[in-house]
Short mmCIF file of C-alpha atoms in Angstrom, two decimals:
data_model
loop_
_atom_site.label_atom_id
_atom_site.label_comp_id
_atom_site.label_asym_id
_atom_site.label_seq_id
_atom_site.Cartn_x
_atom_site.Cartn_y
_atom_site.Cartn_z
CA MET A 627 72.36 122.01 147.03
CA LYS A 628 72.78 124.25 143.91
CA LYS A 629 76.69 124.71 144.87
CA LEU A 630 76.93 120.94 145.39
CA CYS A 631 75.76 120.51 141.95
CA ILE A 632 78.22 122.90 140.75
CA VAL A 633 81.18 120.89 142.47
CA CYS A 634 79.77 117.47 141.34
CA LEU A 635 79.82 118.81 137.75
CA PHE A 636 83.15 119.99 138.22
CA LEU A 637 84.46 116.82 139.49
CA MET A 638 83.20 114.73 136.76
CA THR A 639 84.48 116.97 134.06
CA PHE A 640 87.85 116.85 135.81
CA LEU A 641 87.91 112.99 135.88
CA PHE A 642 86.74 112.75 132.27
CA MET A 643 89.94 114.94 131.50
CA LEU A 644 91.85 112.30 133.36
CA MET A 645 91.16 109.60 130.76
CA PRO A 646 92.75 110.50 127.49
CA SER A 647 93.42 107.08 126.55
CA THR A 648 89.50 106.06 126.21
CA TYR A 649 86.79 107.21 124.05
CA ALA A 650 83.63 108.54 125.64
CA ALA A 651 81.78 106.38 122.98
CA GLU A 652 83.24 103.20 121.30
CA VAL A 653 84.75 103.97 118.31
CA GLN A 654 84.03 101.60 115.34
CA ILE A 655 86.63 101.48 112.12
CA LYS A 656 85.02 100.61 108.77
CA ILE A 657 87.70 99.70 106.17
CA ASP A 658 86.29 99.59 102.64
CA GLY A 659 82.62 99.43 103.75
CA VAL A 660 83.34 96.74 106.17
CA LEU A 661 83.38 96.99 109.91
CA ALA A 662 86.65 95.66 111.12
CA VAL A 663 86.80 93.38 114.01
CA SER A 664 89.51 93.45 116.60
CA ASP A 665 90.23 91.85 120.10
CA VAL A 666 91.86 95.00 121.17
CA LYS A 667 89.70 98.16 120.83
CA ALA A 668 90.84 101.55 119.14
CA GLU A 669 91.69 104.12 121.74
CA SER A 670 92.54 108.01 121.51
CA LYS A 671 95.77 109.50 122.35
CA ASN A 672 96.49 113.26 122.20
CA ASN A 673 93.28 113.26 119.80
CA ARG A 674 95.03 110.62 117.81
CA THR A 675 93.09 107.09 117.26
CA MET A 676 95.45 104.24 118.00
CA VAL A 677 94.64 100.65 116.55
CA PRO A 678 96.46 97.52 116.70
CA LEU A 679 98.97 96.71 114.32
CA ARG A 680 97.18 93.59 112.75
CA ILE A 681 94.13 96.21 111.69
CA VAL A 682 96.72 97.92 109.19
CA SER A 683 98.85 95.04 108.10
CA GLU A 684 95.64 92.59 107.49
CA ASN A 685 92.86 94.88 106.20
CA LEU A 686 95.06 97.38 104.33
CA GLY A 687 97.11 94.75 102.50
CA ALA A 688 100.46 95.90 104.02
CA SER A 689 103.22 93.12 104.83
CA VAL A 690 104.84 93.53 108.06
CA GLU A 691 108.57 92.74 109.46
CA TRP A 692 109.04 93.04 113.06
CA ASN A 693 112.24 93.06 114.85
CA ASN A 694 112.33 93.73 118.75
CA THR A 695 110.90 97.29 118.98
CA LYS A 696 110.98 98.34 114.99
CA VAL A 697 107.87 97.59 112.70
CA PHE A 698 108.36 97.97 109.08
CA LEU A 699 105.49 97.98 106.80
CA LYS A 700 105.28 97.65 103.07
CA LYS A 701 102.69 97.98 100.61
CA ASN A 702 103.73 97.83 96.68
CA SER A 703 106.34 100.69 96.68
CA LYS A 704 105.09 102.48 99.78
CA THR A 705 106.91 101.78 103.07
CA VAL A 706 106.73 103.05 106.71
CA GLU A 707 108.86 102.18 109.54
CA LEU A 708 108.11 102.92 113.37
CA THR A 709 109.79 102.21 116.64
CA THR A 710 107.79 101.85 119.85
CA ASN A 711 108.12 104.64 122.12
CA SER A 712 109.55 106.96 119.70
CA ALA A 713 108.05 109.72 117.55
CA SER A 714 110.35 109.55 115.01
CA ALA A 715 109.21 107.62 111.99
CA LEU A 716 110.19 106.89 108.56
CA LYS A 717 107.67 107.22 105.31
CA ASP A 718 108.96 105.95 102.10
CA GLY A 719 112.71 106.70 103.49
CA THR A 720 112.04 110.12 104.75
CA GLU A 721 112.10 110.88 108.53
CA VAL A 722 108.77 112.54 109.96
CA GLN A 723 107.71 113.25 113.50
CA LEU A 724 104.31 111.46 114.78
CA ASP A 725 102.03 113.17 117.36
CA VAL A 726 101.75 109.84 119.14
CA GLN A 727 104.51 107.49 119.72
CA PRO A 728 103.59 103.79 119.15
CA TYR A 729 103.48 101.52 122.30
CA LEU A 730 102.59 98.18 123.31
CA LYS A 731 99.39 97.23 125.07
CA ASN A 732 98.13 93.58 125.83
CA ASN A 733 101.56 92.49 123.76
CA ARG A 734 99.98 94.22 120.58
CA VAL A 735 101.48 97.09 118.81
CA MET A 736 99.40 100.20 118.87
CA VAL A 737 99.84 102.35 116.04
CA PRO A 738 98.78 105.65 114.82
CA LEU A 739 95.75 104.71 112.36
CA ARG A 740 95.37 108.03 109.91
CA PHE A 741 99.01 108.50 109.63
CA ILE A 742 99.48 104.85 108.15
CA ALA A 743 96.13 104.68 106.45
CA GLU A 744 97.15 107.96 104.31
CA ALA A 745 100.81 106.67 103.81
CA PHE A 746 99.24 103.85 101.94
CA ASP A 747 97.22 106.34 99.67
CA CYS A 748 93.82 105.72 101.66
CA SER A 749 91.38 108.50 102.51
CA VAL A 750 90.09 108.68 106.45
CA LYS A 751 87.10 110.25 107.51
CA TYR A 752 85.66 110.51 111.19
CA ARG A 753 81.67 110.86 111.68
CA ASN A 754 79.40 109.55 114.34
CA SER A 755 82.25 107.37 116.37
CA ILE A 756 82.72 105.83 112.54
CA ILE A 757 86.31 105.86 111.66
CA THR A 758 86.04 105.23 107.27
CA ILE A 759 88.85 104.25 105.45
CA ASP A 760 88.66 103.66 101.85
CA SER A 761 91.56 102.37 99.97
CA LYS A 762 92.10 102.06 96.05
CA PRO A 763 90.32 99.11 94.56
CA LEU A 764 92.02 96.39 92.10
CA VAL A 765 91.35 97.21 88.81
CA ILE A 766 91.71 94.46 85.93
CA ASP A 767 91.80 95.12 82.38
CA GLY A 768 90.14 98.54 83.22
CA MET A 769 87.14 97.22 85.29
CA VAL A 770 87.06 97.78 89.16
CA VAL A 771 86.92 94.82 91.09
CA LYS A 772 84.25 95.03 93.91
CA ALA A 773 84.65 91.76 95.79
CA LEU A 774 86.25 88.37 95.44
CA GLN A 775 83.86 85.45 95.47
CA ASN A 776 85.04 81.96 96.74
CA GLU A 777 83.21 78.74 96.04
CA TYR A 778 84.15 75.24 97.31
CA ASN A 779 82.38 71.91 97.27
CA ALA A 780 81.91 69.16 100.03
CA THR A 781 80.80 65.32 99.58
CA MET A 782 77.41 66.92 99.85
CA GLY A 783 76.53 70.53 98.90
CA GLY A 784 78.66 73.55 98.70
CA VAL A 785 79.50 77.11 100.00
CA VAL A 786 79.53 80.35 98.21
CA GLN A 787 80.96 83.05 100.05
CA GLN A 788 82.23 86.59 99.26
CA VAL A 789 85.47 88.26 100.73
CA ASN A 790 85.15 92.03 100.88
CA GLY A 791 87.73 94.68 101.22
CA ASN A 792 89.91 95.96 98.39
CA ALA A 793 93.35 94.61 99.84
CA TYR A 794 92.02 91.31 100.11
CA SER A 795 91.05 91.01 96.41
CA GLU A 796 94.53 92.69 95.42
CA THR A 797 96.70 90.34 97.58
CA ILE A 798 94.99 87.17 96.39
CA TYR A 799 94.93 88.39 92.66
CA ASN A 800 98.73 89.02 93.04
CA ILE A 801 99.40 85.34 94.44
CA PHE A 802 97.56 84.14 91.47
CA MET A 803 99.42 86.05 88.78
CA ALA A 804 102.86 85.71 90.48
CA ASN A 805 102.50 82.05 91.15
CA MET A 806 101.18 80.61 87.72
CA GLY A 807 103.65 78.39 86.21
CA ASP A 808 103.99 76.88 82.61
CA LYS A 809 100.83 76.31 80.38
CA VAL A 810 100.18 72.43 80.46
CA ASP A 811 97.38 70.29 78.91
CA ALA A 812 94.21 70.00 80.81
CA PRO A 813 94.50 66.66 83.05
CA LYS A 814 92.60 63.52 81.83
CA SER A 815 90.39 63.35 85.05
CA TYR A 816 89.26 66.35 87.06
CA TYR A 817 85.92 66.88 89.20
CA TRP A 818 84.45 69.69 91.48
CA LYS A 819 82.93 66.92 93.64
CA PRO A 820 85.29 65.01 95.74
CA SER A 821 82.89 62.20 96.52
CA ILE A 822 83.30 60.74 92.83
CA MET A 823 87.06 61.08 92.64
CA SER A 824 89.96 58.39 92.80
CA SER A 825 93.77 58.44 93.08
CA GLY A 826 95.43 60.31 90.21
CA GLU A 827 92.30 62.51 89.81
CA TYR A 828 92.33 66.11 90.22
CA TYR A 829 89.55 67.72 92.49
CA GLN A 830 88.59 71.25 92.47
CA GLU A 831 89.57 72.61 96.09
CA GLY A 832 87.98 76.37 95.25
CA GLN A 833 86.53 78.49 92.19
CA TYR A 834 87.64 82.28 92.85
CA ASP A 835 85.86 85.00 91.06
CA PHE A 836 87.20 88.82 91.00
CA ILE A 837 83.62 90.31 90.98
CA GLY A 838 82.86 93.82 89.18
CA ILE A 839 80.56 96.41 90.30
CA ASN A 840 77.60 95.04 88.27
CA GLY A 841 78.09 91.68 89.80
CA GLN A 842 79.69 90.08 86.92
CA SER A 843 83.10 87.64 86.96
CA ILE A 844 85.89 89.73 85.70
CA GLU A 845 88.42 86.93 86.05
CA ARG A 846 87.76 83.34 87.21
CA PHE A 847 90.60 81.06 88.67
CA ASP A 848 89.88 77.45 89.71
CA ILE A 849 92.52 75.59 91.94
CA TYR A 850 92.80 71.80 91.38
CA SER A 851 94.60 69.60 93.52
CA LEU A 852 96.02 65.68 92.78
CA VAL A 853 94.50 62.92 94.73
CA GLY A 854 96.75 60.49 96.09
CA ALA A 855 99.59 62.76 95.14
CA GLU A 856 102.25 60.41 96.90
CA LYS A 857 101.60 57.45 94.40
CA PHE A 858 102.27 59.68 91.46
CA PRO A 859 105.52 61.94 92.10
CA LYS A 860 105.86 62.88 88.68
CA GLU A 861 102.44 64.58 88.21
CA PRO A 862 102.15 68.38 89.33
CA LYS A 863 100.47 68.25 92.79
CA VAL A 864 98.56 71.60 91.97
CA LEU A 865 97.03 73.13 89.01
CA VAL A 866 95.32 76.31 88.35
CA TYR A 867 92.56 76.75 85.60
CA ASN A 868 92.01 80.24 84.04
CA ALA A 869 88.24 80.45 82.95
CA ASN A 870 89.11 83.82 80.78
CA ALA A 871 92.02 82.20 79.02
CA ASP A 872 90.31 78.74 79.03
CA ALA A 873 94.15 77.26 79.85
CA TRP A 874 95.54 75.29 82.53
CA PHE A 875 98.94 76.20 84.33
CA LEU A 876 101.19 74.94 86.88
CA PHE A 877 100.63 75.95 90.48
CA ASN A 878 102.11 75.55 93.55
CA GLU A 879 100.99 74.19 97.25
CA THR A 880 102.43 77.47 99.03
CA ALA A 881 100.46 79.44 97.20
CA ALA A 882 97.14 77.70 97.50
CA SER A 883 98.11 77.59 101.22
CA SER A 884 98.61 81.27 101.08
CA ILE A 885 94.95 82.19 99.60
CA LYS A 886 93.34 80.00 102.11
CA LYS A 887 95.11 81.61 104.74
CA TYR A 888 93.99 85.23 103.60
CA ILE A 889 90.27 83.76 103.33
CA GLU A 890 90.79 82.64 106.97
CA ILE A 891 92.10 86.14 107.75
CA ALA A 892 89.06 87.94 106.15
CA THR A 893 86.76 85.64 108.05
CA ARG A 894 88.37 86.48 111.28
CA ASN A 895 88.18 90.23 110.70
CA GLY A 896 84.56 90.36 109.48
CA PHE A 897 85.47 90.90 105.77
CA LEU A 898 83.63 87.43 104.70
CA THR A 899 79.96 87.05 103.95
CA ILE A 900 78.53 83.48 103.35
CA ILE A 901 76.33 83.89 100.26
CA SER A 902 74.85 80.19 100.42
CA ASN A 903 75.72 76.81 102.33
CA ASP A 904 73.84 73.75 101.40
CA ILE A 905 76.36 71.38 103.37
CA PRO A 906 74.36 69.45 105.85
#
């Protein structure tokens, strides 16, 4: 009986060693304090954590270009170029060798998490089956941004929600700064509640507050859209109000749509929290 137990133990150990691409316990990835959500789980290859490319591109704020077998990542001045099934990569234009080759799994590109996170100046720690990645926060006028708070209203009630993750705050803030056009006069009629508007008036699509570590609003932007814009071709379709400057600026539909898209991405990845919702 004792020999049988020893043989069973040996076989179990041997079978475990034959499973290098899976974790004994499910590994979770926490980015800037938030557990990232993905439909494809992280896995281990040669003691390196491999994750779907989307976790990196969306939650660390890197833009992605994909061409056949090549992946090009960019964030500010930092760049990474990977090739599936190749250990050769480029980091800021310099060739480096990876311990594990990127590969395709379920039509997703799996990439080495630590290499990419550190390439974008993020710190990486592993403890108790949780990989923690911390990126640099957005700083506005010397003040650190903790989160982005978004508020919008419906015909009845409104929603206040908070987007966490440094990359989302930075990306959305940059969209505001890059797309604010000429300064203009305040519109004659503008409202925050859509139920009382008529054609030719502006309604507030959303209020965006960049929140500091003490809960204060560091900077706020309100996006307003023109009701019945097709009837007023000479009027700007979208305006943005900068509360800090108490000034109105031209904005564009593409930028406003991009901000909404990033809010949706943050929601999908688990980076959005509903603070209040009184819409019936």
